[in-house]
Short mmCIF file of C-alpha atoms and ligand atoms in Angstrom, two decimals:
data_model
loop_
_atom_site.label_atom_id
_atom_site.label_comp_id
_atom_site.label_asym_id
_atom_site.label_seq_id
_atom_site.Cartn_x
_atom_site.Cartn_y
_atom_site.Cartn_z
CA UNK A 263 22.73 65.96 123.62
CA UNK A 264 23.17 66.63 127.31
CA UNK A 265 23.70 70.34 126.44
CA UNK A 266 20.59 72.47 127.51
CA UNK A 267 19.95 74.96 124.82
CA UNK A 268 18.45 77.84 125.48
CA UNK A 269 15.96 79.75 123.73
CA UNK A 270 17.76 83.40 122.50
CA UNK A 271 16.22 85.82 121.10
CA UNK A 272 19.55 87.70 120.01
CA UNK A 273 21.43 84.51 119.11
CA UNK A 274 22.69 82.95 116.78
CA UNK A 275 19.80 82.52 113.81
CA UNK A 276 21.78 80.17 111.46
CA UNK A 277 23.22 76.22 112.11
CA UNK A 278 26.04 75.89 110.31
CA UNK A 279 27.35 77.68 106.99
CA UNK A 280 25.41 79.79 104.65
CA UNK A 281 24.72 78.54 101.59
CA UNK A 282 24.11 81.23 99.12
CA UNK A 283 26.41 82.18 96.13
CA UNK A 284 27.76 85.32 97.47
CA UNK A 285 29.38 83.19 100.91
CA UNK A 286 30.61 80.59 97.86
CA UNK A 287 32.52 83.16 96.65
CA UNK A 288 34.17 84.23 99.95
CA UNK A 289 34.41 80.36 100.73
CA UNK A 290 36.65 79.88 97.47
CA UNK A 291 39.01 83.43 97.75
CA UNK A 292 41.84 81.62 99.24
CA UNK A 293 44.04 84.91 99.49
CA UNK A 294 43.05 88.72 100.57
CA UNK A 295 44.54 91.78 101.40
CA UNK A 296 44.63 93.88 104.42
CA UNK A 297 45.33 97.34 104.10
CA UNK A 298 45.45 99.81 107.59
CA UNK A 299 45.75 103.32 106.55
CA UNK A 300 44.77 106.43 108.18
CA UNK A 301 46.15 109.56 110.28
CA UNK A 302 48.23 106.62 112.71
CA UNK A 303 50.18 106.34 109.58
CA UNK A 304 51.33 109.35 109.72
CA UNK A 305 53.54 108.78 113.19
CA UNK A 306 54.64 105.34 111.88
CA UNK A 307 54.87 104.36 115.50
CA UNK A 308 57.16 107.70 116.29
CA UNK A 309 56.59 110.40 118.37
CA UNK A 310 59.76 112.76 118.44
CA UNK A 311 62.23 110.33 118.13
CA UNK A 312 60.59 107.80 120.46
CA UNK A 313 58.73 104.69 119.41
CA UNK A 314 56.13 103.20 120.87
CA UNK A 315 55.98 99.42 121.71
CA UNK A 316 52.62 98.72 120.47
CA UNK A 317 50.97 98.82 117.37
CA UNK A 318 51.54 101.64 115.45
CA UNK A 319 47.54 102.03 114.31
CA UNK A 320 47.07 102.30 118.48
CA UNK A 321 49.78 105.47 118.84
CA UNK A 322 47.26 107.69 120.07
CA UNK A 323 46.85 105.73 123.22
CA UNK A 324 50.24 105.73 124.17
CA UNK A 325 50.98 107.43 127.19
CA UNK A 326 53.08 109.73 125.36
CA UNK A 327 50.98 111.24 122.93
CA UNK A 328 49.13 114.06 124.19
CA UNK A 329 45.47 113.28 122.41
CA UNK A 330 46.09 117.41 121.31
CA UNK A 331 48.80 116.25 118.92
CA UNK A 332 47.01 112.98 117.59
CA UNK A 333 43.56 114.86 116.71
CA UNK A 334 45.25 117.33 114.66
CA UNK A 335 47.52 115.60 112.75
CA UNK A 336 44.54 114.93 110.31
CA UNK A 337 45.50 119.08 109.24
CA UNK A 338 48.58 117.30 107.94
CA UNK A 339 47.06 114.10 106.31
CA UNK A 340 47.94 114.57 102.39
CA UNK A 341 48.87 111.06 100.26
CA UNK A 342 50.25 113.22 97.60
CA UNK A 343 51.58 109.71 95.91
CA UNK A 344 48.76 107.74 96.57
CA UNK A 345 47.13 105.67 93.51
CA UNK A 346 44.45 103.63 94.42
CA UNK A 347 44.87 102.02 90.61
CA UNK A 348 48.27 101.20 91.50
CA UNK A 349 47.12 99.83 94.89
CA UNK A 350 44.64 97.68 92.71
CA UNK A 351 47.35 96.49 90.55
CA UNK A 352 49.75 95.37 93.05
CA UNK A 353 46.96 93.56 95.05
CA UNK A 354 45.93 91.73 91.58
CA UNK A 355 49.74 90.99 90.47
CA UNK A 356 49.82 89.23 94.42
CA UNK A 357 46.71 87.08 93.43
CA UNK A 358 44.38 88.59 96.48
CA UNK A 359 41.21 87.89 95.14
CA UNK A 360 39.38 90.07 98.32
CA UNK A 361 40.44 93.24 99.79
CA UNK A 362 39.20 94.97 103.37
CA UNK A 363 39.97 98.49 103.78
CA UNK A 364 39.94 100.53 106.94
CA UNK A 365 37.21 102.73 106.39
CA UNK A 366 37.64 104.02 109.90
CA UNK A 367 39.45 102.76 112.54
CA UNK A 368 39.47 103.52 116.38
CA UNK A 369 40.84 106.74 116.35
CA UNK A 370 37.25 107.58 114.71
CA UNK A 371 38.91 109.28 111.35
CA UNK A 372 36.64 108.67 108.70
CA UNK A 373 38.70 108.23 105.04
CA UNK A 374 35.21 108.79 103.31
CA UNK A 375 33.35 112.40 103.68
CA UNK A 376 31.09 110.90 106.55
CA UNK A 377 28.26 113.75 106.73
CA UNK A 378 27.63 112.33 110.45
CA UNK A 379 31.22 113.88 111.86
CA UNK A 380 33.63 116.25 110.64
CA UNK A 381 36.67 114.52 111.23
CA UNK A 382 37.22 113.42 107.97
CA UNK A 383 39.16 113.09 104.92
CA UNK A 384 36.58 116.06 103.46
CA UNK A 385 38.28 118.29 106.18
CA UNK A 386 41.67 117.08 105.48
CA UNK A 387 44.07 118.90 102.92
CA UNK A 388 43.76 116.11 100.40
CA UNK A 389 39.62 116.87 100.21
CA UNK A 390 38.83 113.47 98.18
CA UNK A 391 37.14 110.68 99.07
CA UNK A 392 39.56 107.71 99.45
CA UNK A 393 37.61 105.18 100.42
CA UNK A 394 35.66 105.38 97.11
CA UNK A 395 38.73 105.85 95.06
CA UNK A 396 40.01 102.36 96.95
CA UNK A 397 36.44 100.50 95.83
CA UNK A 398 36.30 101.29 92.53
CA UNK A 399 40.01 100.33 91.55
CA UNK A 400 39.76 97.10 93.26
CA UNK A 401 36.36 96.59 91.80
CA UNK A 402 37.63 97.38 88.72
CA UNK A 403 40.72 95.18 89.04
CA UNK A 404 37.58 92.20 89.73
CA UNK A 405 39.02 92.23 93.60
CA UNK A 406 36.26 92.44 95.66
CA UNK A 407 35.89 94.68 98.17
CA UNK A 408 35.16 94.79 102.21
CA UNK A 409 34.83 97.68 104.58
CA UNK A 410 36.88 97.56 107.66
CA UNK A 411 34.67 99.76 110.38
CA UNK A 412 35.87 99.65 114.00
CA UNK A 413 32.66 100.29 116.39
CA UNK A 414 34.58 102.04 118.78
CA UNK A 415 35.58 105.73 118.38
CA UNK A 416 37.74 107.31 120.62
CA UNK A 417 37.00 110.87 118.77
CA UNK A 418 32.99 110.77 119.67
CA UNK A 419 32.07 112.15 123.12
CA UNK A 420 28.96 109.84 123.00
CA UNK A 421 31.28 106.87 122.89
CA UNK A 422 31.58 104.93 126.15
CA UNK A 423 33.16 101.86 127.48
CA UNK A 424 30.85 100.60 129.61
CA UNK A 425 27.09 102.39 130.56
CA UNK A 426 27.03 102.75 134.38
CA UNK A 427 24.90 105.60 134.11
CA UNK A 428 21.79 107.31 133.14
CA UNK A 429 23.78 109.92 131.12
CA UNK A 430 25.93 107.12 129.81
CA UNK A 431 23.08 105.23 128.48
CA UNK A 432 21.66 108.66 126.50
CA UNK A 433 25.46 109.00 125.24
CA UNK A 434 24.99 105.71 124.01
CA UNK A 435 21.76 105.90 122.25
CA UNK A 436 23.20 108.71 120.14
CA UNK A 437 26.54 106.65 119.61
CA UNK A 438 24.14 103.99 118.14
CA UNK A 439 22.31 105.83 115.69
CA UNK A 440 25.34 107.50 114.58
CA UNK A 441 27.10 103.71 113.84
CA UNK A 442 23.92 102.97 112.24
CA UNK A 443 23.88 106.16 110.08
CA UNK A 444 27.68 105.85 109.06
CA UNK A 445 27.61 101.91 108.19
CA UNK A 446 24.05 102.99 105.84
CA UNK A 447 25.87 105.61 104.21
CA UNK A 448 28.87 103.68 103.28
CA UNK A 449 26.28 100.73 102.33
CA UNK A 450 24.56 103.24 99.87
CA UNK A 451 27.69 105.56 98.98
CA UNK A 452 29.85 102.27 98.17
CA UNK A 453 27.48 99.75 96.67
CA UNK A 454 29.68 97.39 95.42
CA UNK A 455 30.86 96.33 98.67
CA UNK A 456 30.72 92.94 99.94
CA UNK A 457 31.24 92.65 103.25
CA UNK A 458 31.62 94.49 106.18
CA UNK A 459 34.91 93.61 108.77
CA UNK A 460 33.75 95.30 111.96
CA UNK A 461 36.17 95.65 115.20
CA UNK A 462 36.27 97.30 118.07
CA UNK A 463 33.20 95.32 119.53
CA UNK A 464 34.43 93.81 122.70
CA UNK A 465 33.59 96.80 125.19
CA UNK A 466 30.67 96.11 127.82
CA UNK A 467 29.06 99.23 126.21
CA UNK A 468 28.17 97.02 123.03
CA UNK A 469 28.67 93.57 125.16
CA UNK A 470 25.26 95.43 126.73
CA UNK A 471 23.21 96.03 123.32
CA UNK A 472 22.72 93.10 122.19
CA UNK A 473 19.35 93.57 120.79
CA UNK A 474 20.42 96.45 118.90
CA UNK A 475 23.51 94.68 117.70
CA UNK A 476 21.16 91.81 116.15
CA UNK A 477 18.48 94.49 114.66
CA UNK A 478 21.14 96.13 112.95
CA UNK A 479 22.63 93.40 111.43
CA UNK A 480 19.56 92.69 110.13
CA UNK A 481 18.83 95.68 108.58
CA UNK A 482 22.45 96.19 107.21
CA UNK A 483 21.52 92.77 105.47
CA UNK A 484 18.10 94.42 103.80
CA UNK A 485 19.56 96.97 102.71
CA UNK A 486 22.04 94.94 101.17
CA UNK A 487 20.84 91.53 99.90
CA UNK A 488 24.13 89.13 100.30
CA UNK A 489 26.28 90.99 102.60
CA UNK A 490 29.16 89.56 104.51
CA UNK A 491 29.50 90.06 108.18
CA UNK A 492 31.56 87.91 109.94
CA UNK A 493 31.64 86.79 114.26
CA UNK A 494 33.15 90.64 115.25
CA UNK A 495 30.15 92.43 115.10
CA UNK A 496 27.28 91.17 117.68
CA UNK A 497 26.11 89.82 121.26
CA UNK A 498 23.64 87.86 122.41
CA UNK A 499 21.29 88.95 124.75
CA UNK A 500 23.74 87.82 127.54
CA UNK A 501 27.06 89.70 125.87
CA UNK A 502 28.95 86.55 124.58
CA UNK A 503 30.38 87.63 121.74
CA UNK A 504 31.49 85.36 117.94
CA UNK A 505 29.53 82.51 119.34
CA UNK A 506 25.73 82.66 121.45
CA UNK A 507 24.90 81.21 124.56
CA UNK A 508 24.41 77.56 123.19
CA UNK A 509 27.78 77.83 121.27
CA UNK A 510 26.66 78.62 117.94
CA UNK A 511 28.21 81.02 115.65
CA UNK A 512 26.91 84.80 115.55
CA UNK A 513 28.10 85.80 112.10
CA UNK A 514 28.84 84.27 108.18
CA UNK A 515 32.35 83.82 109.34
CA UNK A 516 34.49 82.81 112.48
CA UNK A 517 36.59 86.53 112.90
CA UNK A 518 38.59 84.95 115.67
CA UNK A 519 41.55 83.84 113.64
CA UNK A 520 43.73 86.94 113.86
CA UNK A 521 47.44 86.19 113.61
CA UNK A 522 47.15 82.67 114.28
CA UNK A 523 46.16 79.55 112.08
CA UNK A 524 44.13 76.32 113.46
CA UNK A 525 45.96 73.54 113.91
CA UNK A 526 43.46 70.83 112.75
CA UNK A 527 40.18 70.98 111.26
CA UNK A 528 38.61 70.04 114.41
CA UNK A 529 39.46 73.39 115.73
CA UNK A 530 36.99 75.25 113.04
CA UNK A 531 33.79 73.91 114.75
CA UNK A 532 32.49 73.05 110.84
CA UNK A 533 32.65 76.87 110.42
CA UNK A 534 33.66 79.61 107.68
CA UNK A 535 37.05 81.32 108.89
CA UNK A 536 40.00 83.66 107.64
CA UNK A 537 42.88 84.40 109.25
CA UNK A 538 44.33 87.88 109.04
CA UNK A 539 48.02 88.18 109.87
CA UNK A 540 50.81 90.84 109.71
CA UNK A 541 53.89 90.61 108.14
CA UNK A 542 55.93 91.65 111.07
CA UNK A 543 55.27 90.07 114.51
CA UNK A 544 52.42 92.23 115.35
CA UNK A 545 51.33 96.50 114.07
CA UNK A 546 49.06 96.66 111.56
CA UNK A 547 49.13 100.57 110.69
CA UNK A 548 52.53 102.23 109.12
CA UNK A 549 55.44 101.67 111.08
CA UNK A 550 58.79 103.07 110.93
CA UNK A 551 61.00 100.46 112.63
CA UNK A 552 60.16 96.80 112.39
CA UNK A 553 61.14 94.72 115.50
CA UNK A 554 61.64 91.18 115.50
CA UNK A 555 60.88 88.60 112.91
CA UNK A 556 59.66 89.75 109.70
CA UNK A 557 57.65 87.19 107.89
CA UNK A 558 59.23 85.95 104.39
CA UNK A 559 57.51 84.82 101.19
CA UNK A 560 57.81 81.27 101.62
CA UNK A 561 56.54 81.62 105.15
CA UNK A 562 53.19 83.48 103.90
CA UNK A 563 52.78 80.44 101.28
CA UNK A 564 52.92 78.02 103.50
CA UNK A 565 50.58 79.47 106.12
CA UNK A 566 48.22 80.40 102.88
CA UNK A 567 48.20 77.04 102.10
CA UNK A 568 47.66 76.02 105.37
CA UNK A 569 44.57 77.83 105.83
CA UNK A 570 43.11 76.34 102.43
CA UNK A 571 43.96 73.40 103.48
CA UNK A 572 42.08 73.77 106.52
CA UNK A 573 38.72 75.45 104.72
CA UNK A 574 39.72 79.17 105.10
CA UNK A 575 41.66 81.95 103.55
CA UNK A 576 44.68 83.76 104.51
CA UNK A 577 44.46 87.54 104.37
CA UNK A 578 48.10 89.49 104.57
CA UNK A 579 48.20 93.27 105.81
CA UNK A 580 49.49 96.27 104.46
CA UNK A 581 50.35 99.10 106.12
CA UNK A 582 51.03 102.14 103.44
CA UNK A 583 53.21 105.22 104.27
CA UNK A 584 50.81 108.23 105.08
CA UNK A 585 51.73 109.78 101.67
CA UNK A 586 50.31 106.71 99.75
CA UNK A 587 52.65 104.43 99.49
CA UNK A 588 53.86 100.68 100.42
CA UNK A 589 57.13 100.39 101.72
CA UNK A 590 59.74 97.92 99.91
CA UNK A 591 59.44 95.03 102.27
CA UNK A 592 55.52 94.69 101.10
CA UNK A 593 56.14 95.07 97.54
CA UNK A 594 58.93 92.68 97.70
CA UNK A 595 56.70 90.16 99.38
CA UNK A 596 53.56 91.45 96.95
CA UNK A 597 55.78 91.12 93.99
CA UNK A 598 57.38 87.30 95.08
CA UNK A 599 53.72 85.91 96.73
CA UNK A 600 51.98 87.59 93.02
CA UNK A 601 54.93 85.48 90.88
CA UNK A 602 54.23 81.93 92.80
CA UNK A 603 50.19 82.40 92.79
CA UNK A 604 50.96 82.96 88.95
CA UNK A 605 51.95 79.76 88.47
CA UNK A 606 50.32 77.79 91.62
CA UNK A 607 46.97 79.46 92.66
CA UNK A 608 44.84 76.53 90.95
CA UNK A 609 45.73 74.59 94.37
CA UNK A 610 44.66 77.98 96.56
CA UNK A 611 41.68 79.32 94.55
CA UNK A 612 38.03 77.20 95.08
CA UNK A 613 40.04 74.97 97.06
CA UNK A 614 38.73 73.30 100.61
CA UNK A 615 39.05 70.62 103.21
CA UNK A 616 40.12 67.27 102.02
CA UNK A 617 39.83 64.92 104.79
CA UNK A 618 42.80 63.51 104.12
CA UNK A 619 45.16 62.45 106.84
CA UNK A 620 48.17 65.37 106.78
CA UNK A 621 51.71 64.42 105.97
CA UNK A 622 54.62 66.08 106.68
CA UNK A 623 55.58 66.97 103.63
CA UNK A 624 52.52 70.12 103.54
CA UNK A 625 49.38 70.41 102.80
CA UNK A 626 46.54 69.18 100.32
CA UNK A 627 43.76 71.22 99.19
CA UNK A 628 40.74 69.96 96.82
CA UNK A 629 39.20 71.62 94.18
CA UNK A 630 35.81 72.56 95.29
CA UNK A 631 33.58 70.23 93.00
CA UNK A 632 36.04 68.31 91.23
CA UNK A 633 38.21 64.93 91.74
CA UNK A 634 41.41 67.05 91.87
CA UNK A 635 43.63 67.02 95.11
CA UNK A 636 46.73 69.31 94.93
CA UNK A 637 49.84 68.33 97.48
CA UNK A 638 51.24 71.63 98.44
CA UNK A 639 55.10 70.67 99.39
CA UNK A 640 57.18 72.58 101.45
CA UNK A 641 59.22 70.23 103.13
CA UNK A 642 60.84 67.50 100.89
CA UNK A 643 62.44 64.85 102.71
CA UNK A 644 65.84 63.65 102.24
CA UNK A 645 65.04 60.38 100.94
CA UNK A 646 62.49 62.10 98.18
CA UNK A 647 59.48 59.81 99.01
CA UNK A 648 56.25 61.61 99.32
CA UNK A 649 53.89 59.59 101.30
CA UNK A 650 50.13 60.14 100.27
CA UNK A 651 46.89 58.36 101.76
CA UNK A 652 43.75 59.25 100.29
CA UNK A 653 40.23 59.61 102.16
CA UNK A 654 38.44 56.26 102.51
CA UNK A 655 36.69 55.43 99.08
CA UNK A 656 38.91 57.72 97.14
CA UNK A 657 41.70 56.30 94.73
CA UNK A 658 44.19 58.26 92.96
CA UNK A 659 44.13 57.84 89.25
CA UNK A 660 47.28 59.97 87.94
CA UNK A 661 49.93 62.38 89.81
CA UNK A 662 51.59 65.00 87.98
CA UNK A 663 53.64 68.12 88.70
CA UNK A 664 50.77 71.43 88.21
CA UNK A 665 53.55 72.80 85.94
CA UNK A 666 54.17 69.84 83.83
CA UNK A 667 50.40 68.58 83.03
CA UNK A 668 50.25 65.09 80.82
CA UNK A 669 53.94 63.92 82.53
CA UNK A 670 52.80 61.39 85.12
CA UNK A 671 54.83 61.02 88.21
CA UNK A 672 54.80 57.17 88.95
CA UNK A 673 52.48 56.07 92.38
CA UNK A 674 54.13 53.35 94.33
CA UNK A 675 51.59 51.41 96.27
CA UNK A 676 52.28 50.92 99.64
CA UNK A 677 50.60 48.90 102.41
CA UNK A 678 46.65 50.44 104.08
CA UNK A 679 46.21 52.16 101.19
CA UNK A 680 48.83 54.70 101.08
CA UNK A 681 51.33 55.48 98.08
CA UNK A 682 54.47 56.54 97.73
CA UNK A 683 55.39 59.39 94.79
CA UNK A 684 58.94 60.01 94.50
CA UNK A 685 60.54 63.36 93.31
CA UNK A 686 64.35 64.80 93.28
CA UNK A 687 65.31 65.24 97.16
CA UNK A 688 67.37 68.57 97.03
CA UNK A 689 67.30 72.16 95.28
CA UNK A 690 63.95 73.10 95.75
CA UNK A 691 64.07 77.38 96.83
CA UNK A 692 59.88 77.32 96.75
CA UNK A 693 56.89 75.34 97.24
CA UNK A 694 55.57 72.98 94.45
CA UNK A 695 52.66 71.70 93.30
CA UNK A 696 51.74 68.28 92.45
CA UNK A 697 48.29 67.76 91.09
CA UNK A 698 46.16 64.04 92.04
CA UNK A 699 43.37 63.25 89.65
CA UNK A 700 40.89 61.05 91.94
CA UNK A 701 37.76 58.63 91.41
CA UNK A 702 35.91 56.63 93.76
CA UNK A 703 37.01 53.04 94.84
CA UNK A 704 38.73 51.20 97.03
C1 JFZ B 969 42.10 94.85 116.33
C2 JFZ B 969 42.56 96.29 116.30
O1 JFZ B 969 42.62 96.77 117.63
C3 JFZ B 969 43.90 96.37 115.62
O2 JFZ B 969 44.36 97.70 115.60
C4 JFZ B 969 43.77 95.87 114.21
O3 JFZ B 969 42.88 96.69 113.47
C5 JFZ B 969 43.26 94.43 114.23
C6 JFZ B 969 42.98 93.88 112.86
O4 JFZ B 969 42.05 94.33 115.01
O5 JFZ B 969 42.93 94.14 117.22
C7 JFZ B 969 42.54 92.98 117.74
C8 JFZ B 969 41.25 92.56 117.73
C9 JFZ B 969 40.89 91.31 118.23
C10 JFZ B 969 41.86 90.48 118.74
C11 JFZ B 969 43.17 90.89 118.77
C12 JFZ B 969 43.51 92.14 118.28
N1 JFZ B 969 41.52 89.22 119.18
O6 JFZ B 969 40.33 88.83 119.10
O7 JFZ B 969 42.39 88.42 119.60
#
């Protein structure tokens, strides 16, 4: 090609997707959980009666909190009614087959007993160790598990923004041992993690340490044979960030797809993704009063499905109370996502990319490794006719609803290879599933 490519020593060092068991795994989740929890919770976006405009998790940088108030608030952090088991349970009634916690988020509080800081959940009046409690009930539940770790930490005076001087460079070298200290203990105290979500990355500070970003990566990856990282963590040796100076993808995953879907599969450059969205417009931490458009059921199916569709997963947030627990609108939206996976996740789990051309109807997804293609319809037109073209080569053999198996929906062949299936036109309240058993032809 015409592009130059240059050599990188802090690049990318992987073309294309990874192609071991543990990424298969990610690669088939189809739905996760998001869960942002920690002292932000406890404001809930308030500060004496006022609330703040942004997101709740980012209170203490609100002009109106004096950073006094926010640092001490931990004194107060006690989840009397939290359960992690019950967490578990509701995540595994939704169908989430992946979870990533918050381990610790910008504000630096660290919900495991960190022995690199004191500002942690040890020093808190609850004492015990959430972050473990939250891995082994989701392990236990069979939901894997990911650590959420944001880089940046406004509560260590060795943090900086940017390194414009000699003392900001020493700062800096003791910032970076201490993220490399903290990610290997929660590596060796929480074993059965599987990934690591990293954020707070996109200061000049870290833009600037590329070389260390890399090195660490790789050793987070000995000391943990499989480990999931996705495109938040590193720089190249020039400070572009998710993808290297020649364009190629710094990570197992593309982390870019927050609170917004691709529109084609173009858009995905051939890569891993997973979109992580909210369930109100934006605020990812606790928080009291919801502005604007809360997302409903049927709108998380449908972009779920849309990210299968397009070769990723969709991962919803959660944003517990600070005394441990969810508040109605998420376990109404748990409870009614949970009852439709129940009967439809065989389109959403192991599912990818068909190649077929998209109708307006919704969205197909394929079974990874099998001739099965299930239409995901939201949108029923008024005259009932489902149009469906299969992928050059590919010939559908039967159509049936995914909840009536061995009843075969008649095909009606239409002109360049497309068919028509017909179903009622009105009185559908949900999506539906209708399964296509394919073989090769023409
Ligand atoms: C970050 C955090 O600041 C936020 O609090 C939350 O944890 C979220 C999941 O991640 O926010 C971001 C990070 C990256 C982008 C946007 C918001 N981005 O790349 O567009």
């Amino acid at each position: 090609s015409a592009q130059q490519t240059k050599v990188l020593q802090h690049g990318a060092h992987r073309v294309g997707k990874r192609t071991d068991a543990e990424m298969a795994t990610w690669r088939g989740y189809g739905l996760g959980q998001f869960i942002h929890w920690g002292v932000y919770s406890l404001f809930g976006g308030e500060l004496n009666g006022n609330y703040y405009n942004g997101a709740a998790e980012w209170i203490r940088s609100w002009k109106d909190m004096p950073h006094g108030v926010y640092d001490s608030a931990y004194k107060q952090f006690n989840p009397a009614s939290f359960n992690a088991t019950q967490w578990a349970k509701m995540a595994k009634q939704m169908g989430v087959r992946y979870v990533t916690f918050t381990t610790k988020h910008h504000d630096g509080f660290c919900l495991w007993p960190s022995k690199y800081t004191d500002y942690t959940i040890a020093n808190s009046p609850y004492k015990k160790d959430i972050v473990k409690q939250v891995v082994d009930a989701y392990s236990k539940e069979g939901i894997d598990v990911y650590l959420y770790f944001s880089v940046m930490d406004w509560h260590n005076p060795d943090w900086r923004y940017d390194l414009k001087t000699k003392e900001d460079s020493a700062a800096f070298e003791r910032f970076k041992l201490f993220t490399k200290n903290q990610l290997t203990e929660l590596l060796q105290q929480y074993p059965q993690t599987k990934g690591l979500w990293f954020d707070g990355t996109w200061d000049n500070s870290w833009k600037k340490s590329g070389a260390f970003t890399d090195t660490l990566e790789q050793y987070l990856k000995t000391l943990h044979p499989g480990l999931i990282i996705g495109s938040r963590f590193r720089a190249d040796e020039f400070g572009n960030r998710h993808v290297d100076a020649n364009g190629v993808l710094m990570g197992d995953y593309e982390q870019g797809w927050e609170r917004k879907i691709p529109k084609t599969y173009a858009d995905v450059h051939g890569n891993d993704w997973d979109c992580v969205m909210t369930i109100p417009e934006n605020g990812w931490g606790y928080q009291k009063k919801w502005l604007g458009h809360w997302k409903s059921t049927n709108e998380i199916l449908e972009m779920t499905a849309q990210c299968v569709s397009l070769g990723g997963n969709f991962v919803l947030n959660f944003g517990p109370r600070a005394d441990g627990t969810f508040r109605p609108e998420e376990v109404t939206i748990a409870k009614e996502a949970g009852d439709w996976m129940k009967i439809n996740s065989a389109a959403i789990y192991n599912c990818e990319y068909t190649g077929w051309e998209k109708q307006d109807w919704g969205y197909y997804t394929k079974k990874t490794g099998e001739n099965k293609v299930y239409m995901i319809v939201f949108n029923v037109p008024v005259s009932g006719s489902l149009k469906i073209k299969p992928a050059k080569n590919t010939l559908v053999d039967k159509a049936y609803l995914l909840t009536a198996p061995g009843k075969n929906l008649s095909l009606e062949k239409l002109d360049y290879g497309a068919s028509f299936i017909h179903v009622s036109s009105t009185g559908y309240k949900q999506p539906f599933v209708i399964v296509l058993e394919t073989k090769e032809g023409s």
